[in-house]
Amino acid sequence: MIKFTRRIAIDDKDQTRVSVSGLIRMGKIQVKHKTAIICILSHWVDKGLWEWKQSDKNKGTCGYPLALVRGIKLLDKMLSGGMAEYPLYAAYGDKVWKTTEIKDAIDQLALAAFDSKYHPADPSRKKGLQRMSLEAFIWNGGIKGEPQPYTHAPFLYWHENKARLNDDAIPKKENKRRLLFDSMLSLYVAKSSLYGVSTLSNREHNRLVDMVETLWAWYKDNRKKLHPNDRTPDIIANAVGEVVDKWNFPVSIYAFTSETLIKQVINSLEQKATYIEMLVAPVEETPIEVTTLSPTAVLSELGGDMLQNFILYGMQQNVSIQNNSVDSAKLACFSNFTLRQVLRKYQRGELSPVKTESKTEDWRTILLKGVKG
């Protein structure tokens, strides 16, 4: 078992070496889970994080920092399931945290604090993580404001989010064209033979999203210019595949989403967007003018025999008499011009009366049964 020993200067004549693990075992720092806490503290030291030192200025037990003693007390509460009283931890209720879970969060903190590949990239922020005390790691209640995991409960932040690569610290853009995006991603994986679907960082994901949106915008604006058989999003993936097939392999994600490839794909698509749809202009039908006449007015002017002549002439001139609309008051006909011609011909004497088989038939009967020439 690793012992934690630090020099403490009590006075100029006496120097005593005090072990943190010894203080825990002897009960100088009273906790229930002694072995587990010593194991966690050992892991903290092995990762090179905040190093506590003894000093006569410290207010903790035996000259150790008070933040260390309070941190040990918090560790004991975590292992006992008594953290529900703290904001953010309340969401976990009376969860009894495991030693492995706490050590894993410490591992993630160490990656963020020391590894340049992990967020944050700013060296000053990394130094801040390296100097974080054990108490502040579990619960930093000294910072004012609404509780946030990264600042008030860093343990929960590293437990839930893990250490993130610098690229992954970039927010991931929303993927609005999921089917097309998945098709493009599958095409990239097939052409690159290097990366699996799950290896895209947020930066790479965002580049692929931007590429898909650019090609979709072209497709949306030019869809009607494509042949009806090509008016599906598959034409985009096919065009990308045709371009990439001409490139040397493997193809990186940055080349796959580059402006060069996008321009070549759009150029290929524009060569196919030459379809002209032949639209047949609809034939406009000339509206038929319907003139409504009063047969009593015609009879009063021309006499009874004129109506027979009028009907006969109208039928010869293809003027349709609508029997179903004829009643005692109205006669419907499709040409006002023809009616005027009939009147003029009668006035000039060019029309002669039509002899009917029965002179007793009135004009209503003739209209209803039709006229025989």
Coordinates of C-alpha atoms in Angstrom, one line a residue:
M1 CA 0.0 0.0 0.0
I2 CA 1.3 3.4 -0.9
K3 CA 1.9 5.7 2.0
F4 CA 1.4 9.4 1.8
T5 CA 4.1 11.1 3.7
R6 CA 5.0 14.8 3.8
R7 CA 7.3 16.8 5.9
I8 CA 5.8 19.1 8.5
A9 CA 7.8 21.7 10.3
I10 CA 6.5 22.0 13.8
D11 CA 9.4 24.1 15.0
D12 CA 13.1 24.4 14.1
K13 CA 14.1 21.6 16.4
D14 CA 11.4 19.0 15.6
Q15 CA 10.4 17.7 12.2
T16 CA 7.8 14.9 12.0
R17 CA 6.8 12.9 9.0
V18 CA 3.1 12.3 9.0
S19 CA 1.3 9.8 6.7
V20 CA -2.1 10.6 5.4
S21 CA -3.0 6.9 5.3
G22 CA -1.7 6.7 8.9
L23 CA -4.0 9.5 10.0
I24 CA -6.9 7.6 8.4
R25 CA -6.0 4.3 10.0
M26 CA -5.4 5.8 13.4
G27 CA -8.7 7.6 13.3
K28 CA -7.2 11.1 13.3
I29 CA -9.4 11.6 10.3
Q30 CA -12.6 9.7 11.1
V31 CA -14.2 7.9 8.2
K32 CA -16.1 4.6 7.7
H33 CA -14.4 3.4 4.5
K34 CA -10.8 3.6 5.3
T35 CA -9.3 1.2 2.9
A36 CA -11.4 2.4 -0.1
I37 CA -10.5 6.1 0.6
I38 CA -6.8 5.3 0.9
C39 CA -7.0 3.4 -2.4
I40 CA -8.6 6.5 -4.0
L41 CA -6.1 8.9 -2.6
S42 CA -3.3 6.7 -3.9
H43 CA -4.8 6.8 -7.3
W44 CA -5.1 10.6 -7.1
V45 CA -1.3 10.9 -6.3
D46 CA -0.3 8.4 -9.0
K47 CA -2.1 10.6 -11.6
G48 CA 0.0 13.6 -10.6
L49 CA -2.9 15.8 -9.7
W50 CA -3.1 18.4 -6.9
E51 CA -0.4 17.6 -4.3
W52 CA -1.2 18.4 -0.7
K53 CA 1.6 19.5 1.5
Q54 CA 1.9 19.9 5.2
S55 CA 2.4 23.4 6.7
D56 CA 1.9 25.1 10.0
K57 CA -0.3 27.5 8.1
N58 CA -2.8 24.9 7.0
K59 CA -5.9 24.5 9.2
G60 CA -6.5 20.8 8.5
T61 CA -5.5 17.8 10.6
C62 CA -1.8 17.6 11.4
G63 CA -0.9 20.6 9.1
Y64 CA -2.6 19.2 6.0
P65 CA -4.8 21.4 3.8
L66 CA -8.4 21.8 5.0
A67 CA -9.5 21.1 1.4
L68 CA -7.9 17.6 1.7
V69 CA -9.6 16.8 5.0
R70 CA -13.0 18.0 3.7
G71 CA -12.4 16.1 0.5
I72 CA -11.8 12.9 2.4
K73 CA -15.0 13.4 4.3
L74 CA -16.9 13.9 1.0
L75 CA -15.4 10.7 -0.3
D76 CA -16.7 8.9 2.7
K77 CA -20.2 10.3 2.1
M78 CA -20.0 9.2 -1.5
L79 CA -19.1 5.6 -0.5
S80 CA -21.9 5.6 2.0
G81 CA -24.6 7.0 -0.3
G82 CA -25.0 10.2 1.6
M83 CA -24.5 12.9 -1.2
A84 CA -28.2 13.5 -1.9
E85 CA -28.2 16.7 0.2
Y86 CA -25.8 18.3 -2.3
P87 CA -27.1 20.0 -5.4
L88 CA -26.5 18.1 -8.7
Y89 CA -25.9 14.9 -6.6
A90 CA -29.6 14.9 -5.6
A91 CA -30.4 13.6 -9.1
Y92 CA -28.6 10.4 -8.1
G93 CA -30.5 10.0 -4.8
D94 CA -28.8 7.9 -2.2
K95 CA -26.5 6.2 -4.7
V96 CA -23.6 4.4 -3.2
W97 CA -20.6 5.3 -5.4
K98 CA -18.1 2.6 -6.2
T99 CA -14.4 3.0 -5.9
T100 CA -14.0 2.1 -9.5
E101 CA -16.4 4.9 -10.6
I102 CA -14.5 7.5 -8.6
K103 CA -11.1 6.3 -9.9
D104 CA -12.4 6.4 -13.5
A105 CA -13.5 10.0 -13.0
I106 CA -10.0 10.8 -11.7
D107 CA -8.5 9.2 -14.8
Q108 CA -10.7 11.4 -17.0
L109 CA -9.7 14.5 -15.1
A110 CA -6.0 13.6 -15.4
L111 CA -6.4 13.3 -19.2
A112 CA -7.9 16.7 -19.5
A113 CA -5.3 18.2 -17.1
F114 CA -2.2 16.8 -18.7
D115 CA -2.8 15.4 -22.2
S116 CA -2.5 18.1 -24.9
K117 CA -4.9 16.1 -27.2
Y118 CA -7.7 16.5 -24.8
H119 CA -9.9 19.5 -24.0
P120 CA -9.1 22.2 -22.8
A121 CA -6.3 23.1 -25.2
D122 CA -5.5 26.3 -23.3
P123 CA -2.4 25.6 -21.1
S124 CA -3.6 28.0 -18.4
R125 CA -6.9 26.1 -18.1
K126 CA -5.0 22.8 -17.9
K127 CA -2.9 24.2 -15.0
G128 CA -6.2 25.1 -13.2
L129 CA -7.3 21.5 -13.5
Q130 CA -3.9 20.3 -12.2
R131 CA -4.3 22.5 -9.1
M132 CA -7.9 21.4 -8.3
S133 CA -8.2 20.3 -4.7
L134 CA -9.9 17.0 -3.8
E135 CA -12.7 18.9 -2.1
A136 CA -13.4 21.1 -5.2
F137 CA -13.3 18.0 -7.4
I138 CA -16.2 16.5 -5.5
W139 CA -18.2 19.6 -4.5
N140 CA -17.0 23.2 -5.0
G141 CA -19.7 25.0 -3.0
G142 CA -17.5 28.1 -2.7
I143 CA -18.3 29.3 -6.2
K144 CA -21.5 31.4 -6.4
G145 CA -24.1 31.0 -9.1
E146 CA -26.4 28.2 -10.3
P147 CA -24.8 24.8 -9.8
Q148 CA -23.1 23.5 -12.9
P149 CA -21.3 20.2 -13.1
Y150 CA -18.0 21.5 -14.6
T151 CA -17.5 24.2 -11.9
H152 CA -19.5 23.0 -8.8
A153 CA -19.3 19.2 -9.1
P154 CA -16.4 18.3 -11.5
F155 CA -16.5 14.7 -10.4
L156 CA -20.1 14.4 -11.9
Y157 CA -18.9 16.2 -15.1
W158 CA -16.0 13.8 -15.7
H159 CA -18.2 10.8 -14.7
E160 CA -20.9 11.7 -17.2
N161 CA -19.0 13.2 -20.1
K162 CA -15.5 11.7 -19.9
A163 CA -12.5 13.5 -21.3
R164 CA -13.1 14.9 -24.7
L165 CA -10.6 15.3 -27.6
N166 CA -10.1 18.9 -28.6
D167 CA -12.1 18.3 -31.8
D168 CA -14.9 16.8 -29.8
A169 CA -15.2 19.9 -27.6
I170 CA -16.7 21.6 -30.7
P171 CA -20.5 21.4 -30.5
K172 CA -22.0 18.8 -33.0
K173 CA -24.2 20.3 -35.7
E174 CA -27.7 18.9 -36.1
N175 CA -28.0 16.4 -38.9
K176 CA -31.2 17.4 -40.7
R177 CA -30.8 15.0 -43.7
R178 CA -30.2 11.7 -41.8
L179 CA -30.8 9.3 -44.7
L180 CA -28.6 11.2 -47.1
F181 CA -26.0 11.8 -44.3
D182 CA -25.9 8.0 -43.6
S183 CA -25.6 7.3 -47.3
M184 CA -22.6 9.7 -47.6
L185 CA -21.0 8.3 -44.5
S186 CA -21.3 4.7 -45.7
L187 CA -19.8 5.8 -49.0
Y188 CA -16.9 7.4 -47.3
V189 CA -16.2 4.4 -45.1
A190 CA -16.3 2.2 -48.2
K191 CA -13.9 4.5 -50.1
S192 CA -11.5 5.2 -47.3
S193 CA -11.1 1.8 -45.8
L194 CA -9.6 3.5 -42.8
Y195 CA -12.3 4.6 -40.3
G196 CA -15.4 3.1 -38.9
V197 CA -18.7 5.0 -38.6
S198 CA -18.1 5.7 -34.9
T199 CA -14.7 7.3 -35.3
L200 CA -15.8 10.6 -36.7
S201 CA -15.0 13.5 -34.3
N202 CA -17.4 16.4 -33.9
R203 CA -15.3 18.5 -36.3
E204 CA -15.4 15.7 -39.0
H205 CA -19.1 15.2 -38.3
N206 CA -19.7 18.9 -38.9
R207 CA -17.8 18.9 -42.1
L208 CA -19.9 16.0 -43.5
V209 CA -23.1 17.8 -42.4
D210 CA -22.0 21.0 -44.2
M211 CA -21.2 19.0 -47.3
V212 CA -24.6 17.2 -47.3
E213 CA -26.4 20.6 -46.8
T214 CA -24.6 22.2 -49.7
L215 CA -25.4 19.3 -52.1
W216 CA -29.0 19.2 -50.8
A217 CA -29.5 22.9 -51.5
W218 CA -28.4 22.3 -55.2
Y219 CA -30.7 19.3 -55.5
K220 CA -33.7 21.3 -54.1
D221 CA -33.1 24.2 -56.5
N222 CA -32.5 22.0 -59.6
R223 CA -34.7 18.9 -59.0
K224 CA -37.1 19.8 -61.8
K225 CA -34.3 20.0 -64.3
L226 CA -33.4 16.4 -63.7
H227 CA -35.0 13.5 -65.6
P228 CA -38.0 12.2 -63.7
N229 CA -36.1 8.9 -63.2
D230 CA -33.3 10.8 -61.5
R231 CA -35.4 12.9 -59.1
T232 CA -34.3 11.1 -55.9
P233 CA -31.5 12.0 -53.4
D234 CA -29.7 8.9 -54.6
I235 CA -28.4 10.8 -57.5
I236 CA -26.3 12.9 -55.1
A237 CA -24.6 9.8 -53.6
N238 CA -24.1 8.3 -57.0
A239 CA -22.4 11.5 -58.3
V240 CA -20.1 11.6 -55.2
G241 CA -19.2 8.0 -55.9
E242 CA -18.4 8.7 -59.5
V243 CA -16.1 11.5 -58.5
V244 CA -14.3 9.6 -55.7
D245 CA -13.7 6.6 -57.9
K246 CA -11.3 8.7 -60.0
W247 CA -9.2 9.6 -56.9
N248 CA -6.3 7.7 -55.4
F249 CA -7.2 5.6 -52.3
P250 CA -7.5 5.9 -49.4
V251 CA -9.6 9.1 -49.3
S252 CA -9.4 11.1 -46.0
I253 CA -12.5 12.7 -44.5
Y254 CA -11.1 16.1 -45.2
A255 CA -10.7 15.4 -48.9
F256 CA -14.1 13.7 -49.0
T257 CA -15.7 16.8 -47.6
S258 CA -13.5 19.4 -49.3
E259 CA -14.7 22.2 -51.6
T260 CA -12.8 20.5 -54.5
L261 CA -15.0 17.4 -54.3
I262 CA -18.2 19.4 -53.8
K263 CA -17.5 21.5 -56.9
Q264 CA -16.8 18.4 -59.0
V265 CA -20.0 16.7 -57.8
I266 CA -22.1 19.8 -58.5
N267 CA -20.5 20.0 -62.0
S268 CA -21.4 16.4 -62.6
L269 CA -24.9 17.0 -61.5
E270 CA -25.3 20.1 -63.6
Q271 CA -24.5 18.0 -66.7
K272 CA -27.5 15.8 -65.9
A273 CA -29.8 18.7 -65.1
T274 CA -30.8 19.3 -68.8
Y275 CA -34.3 17.9 -68.8
I276 CA -36.9 20.2 -70.4
E277 CA -40.4 19.2 -69.6
M278 CA -42.7 19.7 -72.5
L279 CA -45.8 21.3 -71.3
V280 CA -48.9 21.3 -73.5
A281 CA -50.8 24.5 -73.2
P282 CA -54.5 23.8 -72.3
V283 CA -57.0 24.7 -75.0
E284 CA -59.2 27.4 -73.9
E285 CA -62.8 26.7 -74.7
T286 CA -64.8 29.6 -76.0
P287 CA -67.7 30.2 -73.6
I288 CA -71.1 29.7 -75.1
E289 CA -73.4 32.6 -74.9
V290 CA -76.9 31.7 -74.0
T291 CA -79.7 34.1 -74.9
T292 CA -83.0 33.8 -73.0
L293 CA -86.0 35.0 -75.0
S294 CA -89.6 35.4 -74.1
P295 CA -91.7 33.5 -76.7
T296 CA -94.7 35.6 -76.0
A297 CA -92.7 38.7 -77.2
V298 CA -91.7 36.9 -80.4
L299 CA -95.2 35.8 -81.1
S300 CA -96.7 39.3 -80.4
E301 CA -94.3 40.8 -83.0
L302 CA -94.2 38.1 -85.7
G303 CA -97.4 36.1 -85.4
G304 CA -98.0 32.5 -84.5
D305 CA -96.7 30.9 -87.7
M306 CA -93.3 32.7 -87.3
L307 CA -92.4 30.5 -84.3
Q308 CA -92.5 27.4 -86.4
N309 CA -90.3 29.0 -89.0
F310 CA -87.9 30.2 -86.4
I311 CA -87.6 26.7 -84.9
L312 CA -87.0 25.1 -88.2
Y313 CA -84.5 27.7 -89.3
G314 CA -82.7 27.4 -86.0
M315 CA -82.4 23.7 -86.3
Q316 CA -81.1 24.0 -89.9
Q317 CA -78.5 26.5 -88.7
N318 CA -77.4 24.2 -85.8
V319 CA -79.0 26.3 -83.2
S320 CA -79.8 24.0 -80.4
I321 CA -83.1 24.2 -78.7
Q322 CA -83.0 23.0 -75.1
N323 CA -86.3 21.3 -74.6
N324 CA -85.5 20.5 -71.0
S325 CA -85.3 24.2 -70.3
V326 CA -88.4 25.3 -72.2
D327 CA -91.4 26.3 -70.3
S328 CA -94.3 28.7 -70.8
A329 CA -92.2 31.7 -70.3
K330 CA -88.7 31.1 -71.8
L331 CA -86.9 29.7 -74.8
A332 CA -83.1 29.1 -74.6
C333 CA -80.9 29.3 -77.7
F334 CA -77.1 29.5 -78.2
S335 CA -76.8 32.3 -80.8
N336 CA -78.2 35.8 -80.5
F337 CA -76.8 36.6 -83.9
T338 CA -78.8 33.8 -85.5
L339 CA -81.9 35.0 -83.9
R340 CA -81.5 38.5 -85.3
Q341 CA -80.9 36.9 -88.8
V342 CA -84.2 35.1 -88.5
L343 CA -86.0 38.2 -87.6
R344 CA -84.5 40.1 -90.5
K345 CA -85.2 37.3 -93.0
Y346 CA -88.9 37.2 -91.9
Q347 CA -89.3 40.9 -92.1
R348 CA -87.9 40.8 -95.7
G349 CA -90.3 38.0 -96.6
E350 CA -87.5 35.5 -97.1
L351 CA -89.1 32.9 -94.8
S352 CA -92.3 31.1 -95.6
P353 CA -94.6 29.4 -93.1
V354 CA -94.0 25.7 -92.4
K355 CA -97.1 23.6 -92.8
T356 CA -97.6 21.3 -90.0
E357 CA -99.7 18.1 -89.9
S358 CA -101.9 19.6 -87.2
K359 CA -102.6 23.3 -87.2
T360 CA -104.1 23.0 -83.7
E361 CA -100.7 22.5 -82.2
D362 CA -99.5 25.6 -80.4
W363 CA -95.9 26.7 -80.1
R364 CA -95.4 25.0 -76.7
T365 CA -96.3 21.6 -78.2
I366 CA -94.1 22.2 -81.3
L367 CA -91.1 23.0 -79.1
L368 CA -91.5 20.0 -76.9
K369 CA -91.9 17.5 -79.7
G370 CA -89.5 19.1 -82.2
V371 CA -90.0 20.1 -85.8
K372 CA -89.9 17.8 -88.8
G373 CA -88.6 19.3 -92.0

